Amino acid sequence: MMENIAYINNQPFQFYPGESMLSFIRRHKGQQSIPTLCDAPNLEPFGSCRVCCVDVALEQDGKTKAMASCHSPVTGNLYIYPDSPNIVNLRKNILELVLSDLPEDKRFNKSTQPTEFEMVVSNSGLQEVRYETSGKNHFLPDTSHPYMRSDLNMCINCFRCIRACDEVQGQMVLNMAGRGYDSHIIKEWT
């Protein structure tokens, strides 16, 4: 048996020690093979969005468990199913919940320069949102900080801006406040 072999849809591929499932799958199946919302190449894996989940089994076609691929390491003889019916439905459900928090007229925008989020939604095949919160939880532009202004009307709470301030800039200027639909970005300053 060869070392450092894991399976993607029952096909064997070599992995690097310590490699995440997301990196492993993208290296072998292409950068667009697994969608993400919170992943960024210059930030540590975070796993907050769960859009990158994959089904993982210990044997071919065995019992699976959904795992966030961005921070889960590949180990030998894992069987990874990135597009199983369970995972496709899970991703759609997650995206529906995110979309339900946006204003209704902003949910399925067809812009000429689609955002990363719009492309993930479009590629998921979603056409409607079953959950209704009317998108009323979005906030007016925040002008509370003397040097920064932000309009979080389309914020999806991916945490990337917070993590970039901390991990890249070394300053914990942004943070998250509230829970669930009341979550929102805040600026911390003295």
GROMACS .gro file of C-alpha atoms in nm:
model
  190
    1MET     CA    1   0.000   0.000   0.000
    2MET     CA    2   0.136   0.344  -0.095
    3GLU     CA    3   0.184   0.606   0.173
    4ASN     CA    4   0.001   0.938   0.178
    5ILE     CA    5  -0.290   0.823  -0.033
    6ALA     CA    6  -0.646   0.943   0.018
    7TYR     CA    7  -0.944   0.911  -0.211
    8ILE     CA    8  -1.162   1.169  -0.381
    9ASN     CA    9  -1.482   1.006  -0.507
   10ASN     CA   10  -1.309   0.668  -0.467
   11GLN     CA   11  -1.011   0.766  -0.686
   12PRO     CA   12  -0.666   0.756  -0.517
   13PHE     CA   13  -0.455   1.072  -0.495
   14GLN     CA   14  -0.138   1.154  -0.308
   15PHE     CA   15  -0.155   1.414  -0.030
   16TYR     CA   16   0.111   1.615   0.151
   17PRO     CA   17   0.152   1.561   0.526
   18GLY     CA   18  -0.047   1.828   0.712
   19GLU     CA   19  -0.241   1.929   0.400
   20SER     CA   20  -0.603   2.033   0.450
   21MET     CA   21  -0.879   1.850   0.268
   22LEU     CA   22  -0.965   2.173   0.087
   23SER     CA   23  -0.610   2.217  -0.043
   24PHE     CA   24  -0.587   1.847  -0.133
   25ILE     CA   25  -0.911   1.850  -0.334
   26ARG     CA   26  -0.839   2.181  -0.505
   27ARG     CA   27  -0.490   2.066  -0.601
   28HIS     CA   28  -0.631   1.759  -0.774
   29LYS     CA   29  -0.973   1.881  -0.891
   30GLY     CA   30  -0.923   2.255  -0.950
   31GLN     CA   31  -0.962   2.576  -0.751
   32GLN     CA   32  -1.336   2.599  -0.814
   33SER     CA   33  -1.408   2.241  -0.707
   34ILE     CA   34  -1.518   2.338  -0.354
   35PRO     CA   35  -1.691   2.667  -0.272
   36THR     CA   36  -1.597   2.872   0.033
   37LEU     CA   37  -1.710   3.195   0.193
   38CYS     CA   38  -1.468   3.244   0.482
   39ASP     CA   39  -1.150   3.100   0.330
   40ALA     CA   40  -0.874   3.334   0.211
   41PRO     CA   41  -0.525   3.229   0.101
   42ASN     CA   42  -0.347   3.478   0.327
   43LEU     CA   43  -0.547   3.385   0.641
   44GLU     CA   44  -0.542   3.087   0.873
   45PRO     CA   45  -0.824   2.835   0.815
   46PHE     CA   46  -1.127   2.935   1.018
   47GLY     CA   47  -1.420   2.708   0.932
   48SER     CA   48  -1.698   2.952   1.017
   49CYS     CA   49  -1.909   2.928   0.702
   50ARG     CA   50  -1.913   2.548   0.658
   51VAL     CA   51  -1.978   2.589   0.284
   52CYS     CA   52  -1.659   2.390   0.220
   53CYS     CA   53  -1.793   2.080   0.396
   54VAL     CA   54  -1.726   1.741   0.239
   55ASP     CA   55  -1.846   1.394   0.332
   56VAL     CA   56  -1.566   1.180   0.476
   57ALA     CA   57  -1.561   0.802   0.530
   58LEU     CA   58  -1.304   0.560   0.663
   59GLU     CA   59  -1.379   0.305   0.393
   60GLN     CA   60  -1.505   0.315   0.036
   61ASP     CA   61  -1.876   0.404   0.031
   62GLY     CA   62  -1.879   0.369   0.410
   63LYS     CA   63  -2.069   0.573   0.663
   64THR     CA   64  -1.986   0.941   0.612
   65LYS     CA   65  -1.951   1.245   0.832
   66ALA     CA   66  -1.968   1.603   0.703
   67MET     CA   67  -1.649   1.792   0.786
   68ALA     CA   68  -1.525   2.143   0.708
   69SER     CA   69  -1.250   2.081   0.454
   70CYS     CA   70  -1.062   2.408   0.513
   71HIS     CA   71  -0.920   2.312   0.850
   72SER     CA   72  -0.952   1.931   0.851
   73PRO     CA   73  -0.626   1.755   0.764
   74VAL     CA   74  -0.610   1.471   0.515
   75THR     CA   75  -0.497   1.139   0.658
   76GLY     CA   76  -0.415   0.814   0.487
   77ASN     CA   77  -0.694   0.608   0.337
   78LEU     CA   78  -0.967   0.867   0.390
   79TYR     CA   79  -1.250   0.858   0.139
   80ILE     CA   80  -1.366   1.210   0.062
   81TYR     CA   81  -1.686   1.287  -0.127
   82PRO     CA   82  -1.695   1.661  -0.207
   83ASP     CA   83  -2.022   1.659  -0.403
   84SER     CA   84  -2.237   1.389  -0.247
   85PRO     CA   85  -2.613   1.461  -0.243
   86ASN     CA   86  -2.586   1.520   0.133
   87ILE     CA   87  -2.314   1.784   0.086
   88VAL     CA   88  -2.488   1.956  -0.207
   89ASN     CA   89  -2.803   1.989   0.008
   90LEU     CA   90  -2.602   2.107   0.310
   91ARG     CA   91  -2.431   2.380   0.105
   92LYS     CA   92  -2.763   2.497  -0.039
   93ASN     CA   93  -2.915   2.510   0.308
   94ILE     CA   94  -2.623   2.714   0.444
   95LEU     CA   95  -2.643   2.955   0.152
   96GLU     CA   96  -3.019   2.990   0.196
   97LEU     CA   97  -2.965   3.090   0.558
   98VAL     CA   98  -2.706   3.350   0.459
   99LEU     CA   99  -2.932   3.482   0.182
  100SER     CA  100  -3.231   3.499   0.417
  101ASP     CA  101  -3.049   3.768   0.617
  102LEU     CA  102  -2.998   3.990   0.312
  103PRO     CA  103  -3.259   4.235   0.185
  104GLU     CA  104  -3.489   4.050  -0.055
  105ASP     CA  105  -3.398   4.271  -0.351
  106LYS     CA  106  -3.026   4.195  -0.300
  107ARG     CA  107  -3.042   3.815  -0.276
  108PHE     CA  108  -2.998   3.708  -0.637
  109ASN     CA  109  -2.826   4.005  -0.799
  110LYS     CA  110  -2.702   3.952  -1.153
  111SER     CA  111  -2.424   4.208  -1.165
  112THR     CA  112  -2.185   4.242  -1.458
  113GLN     CA  113  -1.894   4.195  -1.217
  114PRO     CA  114  -2.027   3.924  -0.981
  115THR     CA  115  -1.880   3.911  -0.635
  116GLU     CA  116  -1.726   3.595  -0.498
  117PHE     CA  117  -2.042   3.542  -0.291
  118GLU     CA  118  -2.269   3.588  -0.595
  119MET     CA  119  -2.067   3.330  -0.787
  120VAL     CA  120  -2.092   3.077  -0.502
  121VAL     CA  121  -2.470   3.126  -0.487
  122SER     CA  122  -2.504   3.106  -0.866
  123ASN     CA  123  -2.293   2.789  -0.886
  124SER     CA  124  -2.504   2.626  -0.614
  125GLY     CA  125  -2.812   2.637  -0.836
  126LEU     CA  126  -3.024   2.814  -0.575
  127GLN     CA  127  -3.323   2.996  -0.721
  128GLU     CA  128  -3.521   3.082  -0.410
  129VAL     CA  129  -3.494   3.110  -0.032
  130ARG     CA  130  -3.730   2.907   0.184
  131TYR     CA  131  -3.645   3.098   0.503
  132GLU     CA  132  -3.795   3.439   0.549
  133THR     CA  133  -3.646   3.698   0.779
  134SER     CA  134  -3.706   3.982   0.531
  135GLY     CA  135  -3.343   4.091   0.553
  136LYS     CA  136  -3.433   4.350   0.812
  137ASN     CA  137  -3.125   4.287   1.023
  138HIS     CA  138  -2.885   4.482   0.806
  139PHE     CA  139  -2.746   4.800   0.934
  140LEU     CA  140  -2.707   5.156   0.824
  141PRO     CA  141  -2.358   5.274   0.725
  142ASP     CA  142  -2.131   5.285   1.031
  143THR     CA  143  -1.955   5.619   1.075
  144SER     CA  144  -1.872   5.575   1.445
  145HIS     CA  145  -1.495   5.543   1.399
  146PRO     CA  146  -1.294   5.862   1.337
  147TYR     CA  147  -1.088   5.706   1.052
  148MET     CA  148  -1.300   5.424   0.907
  149ARG     CA  149  -1.640   5.418   0.745
  150SER     CA  150  -1.824   5.102   0.643
  151ASP     CA  151  -2.149   5.005   0.478
  152LEU     CA  152  -2.229   4.652   0.592
  153ASN     CA  153  -2.558   4.626   0.405
  154MET     CA  154  -2.434   4.318   0.218
  155CYS     CA  155  -2.214   4.171   0.493
  156ILE     CA  156  -2.241   3.790   0.512
  157ASN     CA  157  -2.044   3.760   0.838
  158CYS     CA  158  -1.757   3.566   0.683
  159PHE     CA  159  -1.512   3.712   0.940
  160ARG     CA  160  -1.246   3.775   0.673
  161CYS     CA  161  -1.217   4.148   0.748
  162ILE     CA  162  -1.185   4.077   1.121
  163ARG     CA  163  -0.923   3.809   1.065
  164ALA     CA  164  -0.728   4.024   0.817
  165CYS     CA  165  -0.707   4.306   1.074
  166ASP     CA  166  -0.578   4.060   1.331
  167GLU     CA  167  -0.362   3.817   1.131
  168VAL     CA  168  -0.229   4.044   0.855
  169GLN     CA  169  -0.227   4.391   1.009
  170GLY     CA  170  -0.172   4.279   1.369
  171GLN     CA  171  -0.441   4.513   1.493
  172MET     CA  172  -0.769   4.390   1.638
  173VAL     CA  173  -0.966   4.689   1.510
  174LEU     CA  174  -1.272   4.494   1.395
  175ASN     CA  175  -1.473   4.238   1.585
  176MET     CA  176  -1.811   4.065   1.574
  177ALA     CA  177  -2.093   4.152   1.812
  178GLY     CA  178  -2.427   3.982   1.859
  179ARG     CA  179  -2.535   3.630   1.773
  180GLY     CA  180  -2.731   3.470   1.490
  181TYR     CA  181  -2.923   3.722   1.282
  182ASP     CA  182  -2.812   3.996   1.521
  183SER     CA  183  -2.443   3.942   1.438
  184HIS     CA  184  -2.265   4.247   1.302
  185ILE     CA  185  -1.917   4.388   1.258
  186ILE     CA  186  -1.807   4.647   1.515
  187LYS     CA  187  -1.504   4.873   1.533
  188GLU     CA  188  -1.301   4.867   1.853
  189TRP     CA  189  -1.105   5.176   1.943
  190THR     CA  190  -1.019   5.388   2.240
   0.00000   0.00000   0.00000
